[in-house]
C-alpha cells in the first residue's frame, strides 16, 4: 500500500511539477520574510531593552512650546546644572556626542600607521555606569583625558591578535589642517554594545568640550535613576528645580 501511495505522489508531482515548484518557492519566501522581520524587530528592541539597567534609564529633555513638531532639547544651562548638582533620585547623568565615519589613524607596535573610518562617541565619565560598560575581562573601565576605549570588534579589525592596550591613535590630518595633532592612548578594550543602539560606536573618547550655556542640546542626555524611584517622581523634582521643565 505504501508503494501505491508513493506512485500516486510521484505521478502527481510529475504532472503538476510547475505548480508544486511555485508553491515551494512561495513557502520558502514566506518563511524567509518572517524570519527577517522577527530578527529586525528583536534587534530594534535592543535599542530600548538591551541595557543591563534598562528599567532605570531615562532620557531627559524639554519639549519646545514654540516648535510645531515638539522637538526635544535640553538647555545648556540646565545640562550644566544637572551634571554638577543632580536631582535627588538621579545617580548618573551622561552627555553623549556622536560622529559618523571619522578618519582615525592607528599606530601599531611595528610603527605601521593604519587609517580607518570610524564611528566615534564622546562621553562623560558617568557613561560607563549608566550603560554598564565592561572590558572584555569583565571590569568596569575608567576613561581619563588623553585616553580612549576601543570596542572588541574594532580591536580585532585593526590589530588582529596584537594587544591594543597602550597603542596610540589620532585624528587623520588633511593637507589644509595645520592644527596640532592630538594623540590618544587606548586604555581599554570594551565589550561591543548592543546592536541597533545609538550608543554603539567603534571608539569612545572623553567629552572635553565645555557645555555651552546658551546652546540647546537635542536627545543627548541619558540618566540612571536610583533603584525604586518612579519616573513620575523624578519628573516632579525636575519641574521643581528647573523652570524649563515646567513646560
Short mmCIF file of the C-alpha atoms (twelve columns), coordinates in Angstrom:
data_MODEL
# 
_entry.id   MODEL 
# 
loop_
_atom_site.group_PDB 
_atom_site.id 
_atom_site.type_symbol 
_atom_site.label_atom_id 
_atom_site.label_alt_id 
_atom_site.label_comp_id 
_atom_site.label_asym_id 
_atom_site.label_seq_id 
_atom_site.Cartn_x 
_atom_site.Cartn_y 
_atom_site.Cartn_z 
_atom_site.pdbx_PDB_model_num 
ATOM 1   C CA . UNK A 1   0.000  0.000  0.000   1 
ATOM 2   C CA . UNK A 2   2.885  2.369  0.775   1 
ATOM 3   C CA . UNK A 3   4.316  1.734  -2.695  1 
ATOM 4   C CA . UNK A 4   0.915  2.541  -4.180  1 
ATOM 5   C CA . UNK A 5   0.759  5.895  -2.347  1 
ATOM 6   C CA . UNK A 6   4.311  6.721  -3.381  1 
ATOM 7   C CA . UNK A 7   3.496  6.024  -7.033  1 
ATOM 8   C CA . UNK A 8   0.462  8.336  -6.827  1 
ATOM 9   C CA . UNK A 9   2.552  11.027 -5.140  1 
ATOM 10  C CA . UNK A 10  5.300  10.893 -7.777  1 
ATOM 11  C CA . UNK A 11  2.705  10.880 -10.555 1 
ATOM 12  C CA . UNK A 12  1.081  13.993 -9.085  1 
ATOM 13  C CA . UNK A 13  4.461  15.694 -8.752  1 
ATOM 14  C CA . UNK A 14  5.343  14.861 -12.343 1 
ATOM 15  C CA . UNK A 15  2.007  16.050 -13.726 1 
ATOM 16  C CA . UNK A 16  1.928  19.287 -11.701 1 
ATOM 17  C CA . UNK A 17  5.629  19.976 -11.126 1 
ATOM 18  C CA . UNK A 18  5.394  23.644 -12.120 1 
ATOM 19  C CA . UNK A 19  2.549  24.245 -9.670  1 
ATOM 20  C CA . UNK A 20  4.395  22.491 -6.832  1 
ATOM 21  C CA . UNK A 21  7.636  24.331 -7.629  1 
ATOM 22  C CA . UNK A 22  5.936  27.713 -7.290  1 
ATOM 23  C CA . UNK A 23  4.273  26.554 -4.058  1 
ATOM 24  C CA . UNK A 24  7.615  25.509 -2.562  1 
ATOM 25  C CA . UNK A 25  9.252  28.794 -3.590  1 
ATOM 26  C CA . UNK A 26  6.333  30.781 -2.127  1 
ATOM 27  C CA . UNK A 27  6.526  28.928 1.196   1 
ATOM 28  C CA . UNK A 28  10.314 29.400 1.336   1 
ATOM 29  C CA . UNK A 29  9.995  33.134 0.654   1 
ATOM 30  C CA . UNK A 30  7.293  33.434 3.308   1 
ATOM 31  C CA . UNK A 31  9.474  31.735 5.917   1 
ATOM 32  C CA . UNK A 32  12.438 33.925 4.921   1 
ATOM 33  C CA . UNK A 33  10.399 37.158 5.209   1 
ATOM 34  C CA . UNK A 34  9.013  36.105 8.586   1 
ATOM 35  C CA . UNK A 35  12.494 35.247 9.875   1 
ATOM 36  C CA . UNK A 36  13.964 38.555 8.710   1 
ATOM 37  C CA . UNK A 37  11.067 40.519 10.224  1 
ATOM 38  C CA . UNK A 38  11.446 38.715 13.556  1 
ATOM 39  C CA . UNK A 39  15.211 39.323 13.509  1 
ATOM 40  C CA . UNK A 40  14.953 43.071 12.874  1 
ATOM 41  C CA . UNK A 41  12.142 43.510 15.409  1 
ATOM 42  C CA . UNK A 42  14.328 41.817 18.019  1 
ATOM 43  C CA . UNK A 43  17.338 43.935 17.057  1 
ATOM 44  C CA . UNK A 44  15.219 47.094 17.106  1 
ATOM 45  C CA . UNK A 45  14.005 46.322 20.613  1 
ATOM 46  C CA . UNK A 46  17.649 46.190 21.731  1 
ATOM 47  C CA . UNK A 47  17.696 49.972 21.415  1 
ATOM 48  C CA . UNK A 48  15.372 50.084 24.439  1 
ATOM 49  C CA . UNK A 49  15.863 46.822 26.345  1 
ATOM 50  C CA . UNK A 50  19.429 45.815 25.512  1 
ATOM 51  C CA . UNK A 51  20.942 47.511 28.550  1 
ATOM 52  C CA . UNK A 52  21.557 45.865 31.899  1 
ATOM 53  C CA . UNK A 53  19.747 48.680 33.759  1 
ATOM 54  C CA . UNK A 54  17.168 49.452 31.058  1 
ATOM 55  C CA . UNK A 55  14.366 49.777 33.620  1 
ATOM 56  C CA . UNK A 56  16.206 52.597 35.426  1 
ATOM 57  C CA . UNK A 57  17.392 54.575 32.390  1 
ATOM 58  C CA . UNK A 58  15.670 57.651 31.006  1 
ATOM 59  C CA . UNK A 59  16.234 60.460 28.533  1 
ATOM 60  C CA . UNK A 60  15.911 63.969 29.935  1 
ATOM 61  C CA . UNK A 61  14.547 66.693 27.672  1 
ATOM 62  C CA . UNK A 62  12.201 69.642 27.326  1 
ATOM 63  C CA . UNK A 63  9.639  69.996 24.543  1 
ATOM 64  C CA . UNK A 64  9.767  73.361 22.869  1 
ATOM 65  C CA . UNK A 65  6.465  75.279 23.191  1 
ATOM 66  C CA . UNK A 66  7.310  77.249 20.019  1 
ATOM 67  C CA . UNK A 67  8.315  74.262 17.874  1 
ATOM 68  C CA . UNK A 68  5.321  72.854 15.971  1 
ATOM 69  C CA . UNK A 69  6.996  69.436 15.905  1 
ATOM 70  C CA . UNK A 70  7.619  69.484 19.635  1 
ATOM 71  C CA . UNK A 71  11.305 68.734 19.103  1 
ATOM 72  C CA . UNK A 72  13.065 67.682 22.294  1 
ATOM 73  C CA . UNK A 73  16.049 69.539 23.722  1 
ATOM 74  C CA . UNK A 74  17.717 70.469 26.979  1 
ATOM 75  C CA . UNK A 75  19.162 73.992 27.543  1 
ATOM 76  C CA . UNK A 76  22.910 74.119 28.164  1 
ATOM 77  C CA . UNK A 77  22.404 75.901 31.471  1 
ATOM 78  C CA . UNK A 78  20.199 73.075 32.755  1 
ATOM 79  C CA . UNK A 79  22.572 70.425 31.394  1 
ATOM 80  C CA . UNK A 80  25.461 72.005 33.277  1 
ATOM 81  C CA . UNK A 81  23.407 72.165 36.472  1 
ATOM 82  C CA . UNK A 82  22.289 68.540 36.151  1 
ATOM 83  C CA . UNK A 83  25.850 67.323 35.673  1 
ATOM 84  C CA . UNK A 84  27.209 69.294 38.611  1 
ATOM 85  C CA . UNK A 85  24.251 69.112 41.009  1 
ATOM 86  C CA . UNK A 86  21.977 66.200 40.029  1 
ATOM 87  C CA . UNK A 87  18.370 65.978 41.142  1 
ATOM 88  C CA . UNK A 88  17.806 63.606 44.064  1 
ATOM 89  C CA . UNK A 89  16.987 60.159 42.657  1 
ATOM 90  C CA . UNK A 90  19.293 60.537 39.656  1 
ATOM 91  C CA . UNK A 91  22.539 58.611 40.166  1 
ATOM 92  C CA . UNK A 92  24.356 59.395 36.921  1 
ATOM 93  C CA . UNK A 93  23.999 61.943 34.127  1 
ATOM 94  C CA . UNK A 94  25.543 61.077 30.739  1 
ATOM 95  C CA . UNK A 95  26.128 63.526 27.909  1 
ATOM 96  C CA . UNK A 96  26.878 61.958 24.519  1 
ATOM 97  C CA . UNK A 97  28.020 63.338 21.163  1 
ATOM 98  C CA . UNK A 98  28.327 61.017 18.166  1 
ATOM 99  C CA . UNK A 99  30.214 61.490 14.907  1 
ATOM 100 C CA . UNK A 100 29.973 59.100 11.965  1 
ATOM 101 C CA . UNK A 101 32.812 57.961 9.689   1 
ATOM 102 C CA . UNK A 102 35.622 59.974 11.202  1 
ATOM 103 C CA . UNK A 103 39.130 59.447 9.790   1 
ATOM 104 C CA . UNK A 104 41.270 57.863 12.509  1 
ATOM 105 C CA . UNK A 105 44.874 56.677 12.186  1 
ATOM 106 C CA . UNK A 106 46.093 53.833 14.416  1 
ATOM 107 C CA . UNK A 107 49.764 53.169 15.138  1 
ATOM 108 C CA . UNK A 108 50.890 49.546 15.603  1 
ATOM 109 C CA . UNK A 109 53.862 48.301 17.608  1 
ATOM 110 C CA . UNK A 110 55.777 47.873 14.338  1 
ATOM 111 C CA . UNK A 111 55.479 51.569 13.521  1 
ATOM 112 C CA . UNK A 112 52.864 50.965 10.830  1 
ATOM 113 C CA . UNK A 113 50.046 53.517 10.526  1 
ATOM 114 C CA . UNK A 114 46.593 52.169 9.677   1 
ATOM 115 C CA . UNK A 115 43.833 54.633 8.658   1 
ATOM 116 C CA . UNK A 116 40.187 53.697 9.247   1 
ATOM 117 C CA . UNK A 117 36.776 55.342 9.011   1 
ATOM 118 C CA . UNK A 118 35.264 55.046 12.487  1 
ATOM 119 C CA . UNK A 119 32.096 55.958 14.323  1 
ATOM 120 C CA . UNK A 120 33.155 57.748 17.494  1 
ATOM 121 C CA . UNK A 121 31.281 58.729 20.618  1 
ATOM 122 C CA . UNK A 122 32.367 61.470 23.022  1 
ATOM 123 C CA . UNK A 123 31.173 60.590 26.521  1 
ATOM 124 C CA . UNK A 124 31.207 61.985 30.040  1 
ATOM 125 C CA . UNK A 125 32.650 59.861 32.898  1 
ATOM 126 C CA . UNK A 126 29.210 58.595 34.004  1 
ATOM 127 C CA . UNK A 127 28.796 56.784 30.675  1 
ATOM 128 C CA . UNK A 128 30.386 53.543 31.908  1 
ATOM 129 C CA . UNK A 129 27.970 53.333 34.854  1 
ATOM 130 C CA . UNK A 130 24.795 54.405 33.050  1 
ATOM 131 C CA . UNK A 131 25.331 51.893 30.243  1 
ATOM 132 C CA . UNK A 132 27.033 49.167 32.339  1 
ATOM 133 C CA . UNK A 133 30.154 49.224 30.157  1 
ATOM 134 C CA . UNK A 134 32.650 46.437 30.813  1 
ATOM 135 C CA . UNK A 135 36.013 45.441 29.423  1 
ATOM 136 C CA . UNK A 136 36.449 42.051 27.752  1 
ATOM 137 C CA . UNK A 137 37.813 40.929 31.141  1 
ATOM 138 C CA . UNK A 138 34.556 41.942 32.834  1 
ATOM 139 C CA . UNK A 139 35.936 45.001 34.636  1 
ATOM 140 C CA . UNK A 140 34.350 48.466 34.614  1 
ATOM 141 C CA . UNK A 141 36.867 50.758 32.876  1 
ATOM 142 C CA . UNK A 142 37.752 54.343 33.762  1 
ATOM 143 C CA . UNK A 143 38.106 56.862 30.928  1 
ATOM 144 C CA . UNK A 144 40.606 59.669 31.515  1 
ATOM 145 C CA . UNK A 145 41.736 62.660 29.473  1 
ATOM 146 C CA . UNK A 146 44.054 61.578 26.667  1 
ATOM 147 C CA . UNK A 147 42.704 58.017 26.688  1 
ATOM 148 C CA . UNK A 148 40.121 56.168 24.601  1 
ATOM 149 C CA . UNK A 149 38.180 52.924 24.701  1 
ATOM 150 C CA . UNK A 150 38.104 50.710 21.637  1 
ATOM 151 C CA . UNK A 151 35.479 48.019 21.092  1 
ATOM 152 C CA . UNK A 152 36.364 44.363 20.820  1 
ATOM 153 C CA . UNK A 153 35.201 44.254 17.192  1 
ATOM 154 C CA . UNK A 154 37.279 47.292 16.197  1 
ATOM 155 C CA . UNK A 155 40.321 45.961 18.047  1 
ATOM 156 C CA . UNK A 156 40.223 42.738 16.030  1 
ATOM 157 C CA . UNK A 157 39.758 44.685 12.786  1 
ATOM 158 C CA . UNK A 158 42.761 46.956 13.407  1 
ATOM 159 C CA . UNK A 159 45.179 44.905 15.475  1 
ATOM 160 C CA . UNK A 160 44.125 41.284 14.798  1 
ATOM 161 C CA . UNK A 161 45.884 39.225 17.512  1 
ATOM 162 C CA . UNK A 162 48.061 42.116 18.704  1 
ATOM 163 C CA . UNK A 163 47.262 43.610 22.117  1 
ATOM 164 C CA . UNK A 164 45.812 47.129 21.507  1 
ATOM 165 C CA . UNK A 165 46.307 48.382 25.089  1 
ATOM 166 C CA . UNK A 166 48.822 51.221 25.127  1 
ATOM 167 C CA . UNK A 167 48.697 51.731 21.368  1 
ATOM 168 C CA . UNK A 168 48.253 55.266 20.054  1 
ATOM 169 C CA . UNK A 169 45.764 56.785 17.623  1 
ATOM 170 C CA . UNK A 170 44.981 60.250 16.317  1 
ATOM 171 C CA . UNK A 171 42.578 62.065 14.022  1 
ATOM 172 C CA . UNK A 172 43.869 61.886 10.453  1 
ATOM 173 C CA . UNK A 173 45.012 65.296 9.268   1 
ATOM 174 C CA . UNK A 174 44.376 66.764 5.832   1 
ATOM 175 C CA . UNK A 175 46.695 68.971 3.769   1 
ATOM 176 C CA . UNK A 176 44.630 72.002 4.794   1 
ATOM 177 C CA . UNK A 177 44.678 71.100 8.501   1 
ATOM 178 C CA . UNK A 178 47.672 72.695 10.200  1 
ATOM 179 C CA . UNK A 179 46.482 72.354 13.805  1 
ATOM 180 C CA . UNK A 180 48.429 70.384 16.389  1 
ATOM 181 C CA . UNK A 181 47.793 66.647 16.275  1 
ATOM 182 C CA . UNK A 182 46.263 65.260 19.488  1 
ATOM 183 C CA . UNK A 183 47.317 61.690 20.253  1 
ATOM 184 C CA . UNK A 184 45.203 59.323 22.354  1 
ATOM 185 C CA . UNK A 185 46.222 56.111 24.111  1 
ATOM 186 C CA . UNK A 186 43.973 53.044 24.071  1 
ATOM 187 C CA . UNK A 187 43.363 52.269 27.735  1 
ATOM 188 C CA . UNK A 188 40.732 49.515 27.468  1 
ATOM 189 C CA . UNK A 189 39.049 47.098 25.083  1 
ATOM 190 C CA . UNK A 190 35.341 47.086 25.912  1 
ATOM 191 C CA . UNK A 191 32.621 44.636 25.040  1 
ATOM 192 C CA . UNK A 192 30.621 45.582 21.953  1 
ATOM 193 C CA . UNK A 193 27.447 47.444 22.905  1 
ATOM 194 C CA . UNK A 194 24.068 46.059 21.732  1 
ATOM 195 C CA . UNK A 195 23.397 46.401 18.032  1 
ATOM 196 C CA . UNK A 196 20.794 48.890 16.761  1 
ATOM 197 C CA . UNK A 197 21.534 51.229 19.668  1 
ATOM 198 C CA . UNK A 198 22.592 54.835 19.115  1 
ATOM 199 C CA . UNK A 199 25.356 54.439 21.704  1 
ATOM 200 C CA . UNK A 200 27.153 51.746 19.710  1 
ATOM 201 C CA . UNK A 201 30.398 53.062 18.193  1 
ATOM 202 C CA . UNK A 202 33.953 51.967 17.353  1 
ATOM 203 C CA . UNK A 203 35.889 54.280 19.666  1 
ATOM 204 C CA . UNK A 204 34.881 56.181 22.817  1 
ATOM 205 C CA . UNK A 205 36.589 59.497 23.595  1 
ATOM 206 C CA . UNK A 206 36.279 61.550 26.798  1 
ATOM 207 C CA . UNK A 207 33.952 64.521 26.412  1 
ATOM 208 C CA . UNK A 208 36.226 67.555 26.803  1 
ATOM 209 C CA . UNK A 209 34.031 70.180 25.135  1 
ATOM 210 C CA . UNK A 210 32.622 72.565 27.770  1 
ATOM 211 C CA . UNK A 211 28.857 72.939 27.972  1 
ATOM 212 C CA . UNK A 212 27.671 75.984 26.009  1 
ATOM 213 C CA . UNK A 213 25.206 77.678 28.337  1 
ATOM 214 C CA . UNK A 214 23.103 79.234 25.554  1 
ATOM 215 C CA . UNK A 215 23.033 76.134 23.345  1 
ATOM 216 C CA . UNK A 216 20.118 73.691 23.176  1 
ATOM 217 C CA . UNK A 217 21.269 70.049 23.224  1 
ATOM 218 C CA . UNK A 218 18.977 67.565 21.491  1 
ATOM 219 C CA . UNK A 219 18.449 63.933 22.526  1 
ATOM 220 C CA . UNK A 220 21.890 63.634 24.062  1 
ATOM 221 C CA . UNK A 221 21.224 63.320 27.804  1 
ATOM 222 C CA . UNK A 222 20.625 59.963 29.492  1 
ATOM 223 C CA . UNK A 223 20.294 59.446 33.233  1 
ATOM 224 C CA . UNK A 224 20.372 56.406 35.504  1 
ATOM 225 C CA . UNK A 225 17.781 56.588 38.263  1 
ATOM 226 C CA . UNK A 226 18.183 55.216 41.759  1 
ATOM 227 C CA . UNK A 227 16.559 51.860 42.422  1 
ATOM 228 C CA . UNK A 228 12.901 52.068 43.390  1 
ATOM 229 C CA . UNK A 229 12.375 55.659 42.229  1 
ATOM 230 C CA . UNK A 230 9.421  56.295 39.877  1 
ATOM 231 C CA . UNK A 231 9.748  58.251 36.642  1 
ATOM 232 C CA . UNK A 232 6.825  60.455 37.703  1 
ATOM 233 C CA . UNK A 233 8.590  61.460 40.904  1 
ATOM 234 C CA . UNK A 234 11.754 62.435 39.006  1 
ATOM 235 C CA . UNK A 235 9.595  64.470 36.628  1 
ATOM 236 C CA . UNK A 236 8.118  66.405 39.557  1 
ATOM 237 C CA . UNK A 237 11.563 67.073 41.031  1 
ATOM 238 C CA . UNK A 238 12.872 68.298 37.673  1 
ATOM 239 C CA . UNK A 239 9.910  70.641 37.301  1 
ATOM 240 C CA . UNK A 240 10.505 71.999 40.806  1 
ATOM 241 C CA . UNK A 241 14.269 72.508 40.386  1 
ATOM 242 C CA . UNK A 242 14.485 73.723 36.772  1 
ATOM 243 C CA . UNK A 243 11.963 76.222 35.297  1 
ATOM 244 C CA . UNK A 244 12.208 74.948 31.657  1 
ATOM 245 C CA . UNK A 245 10.843 71.552 32.712  1 
ATOM 246 C CA . UNK A 246 7.580  73.132 33.854  1 
ATOM 247 C CA . UNK A 247 6.569  73.302 30.198  1 
# 
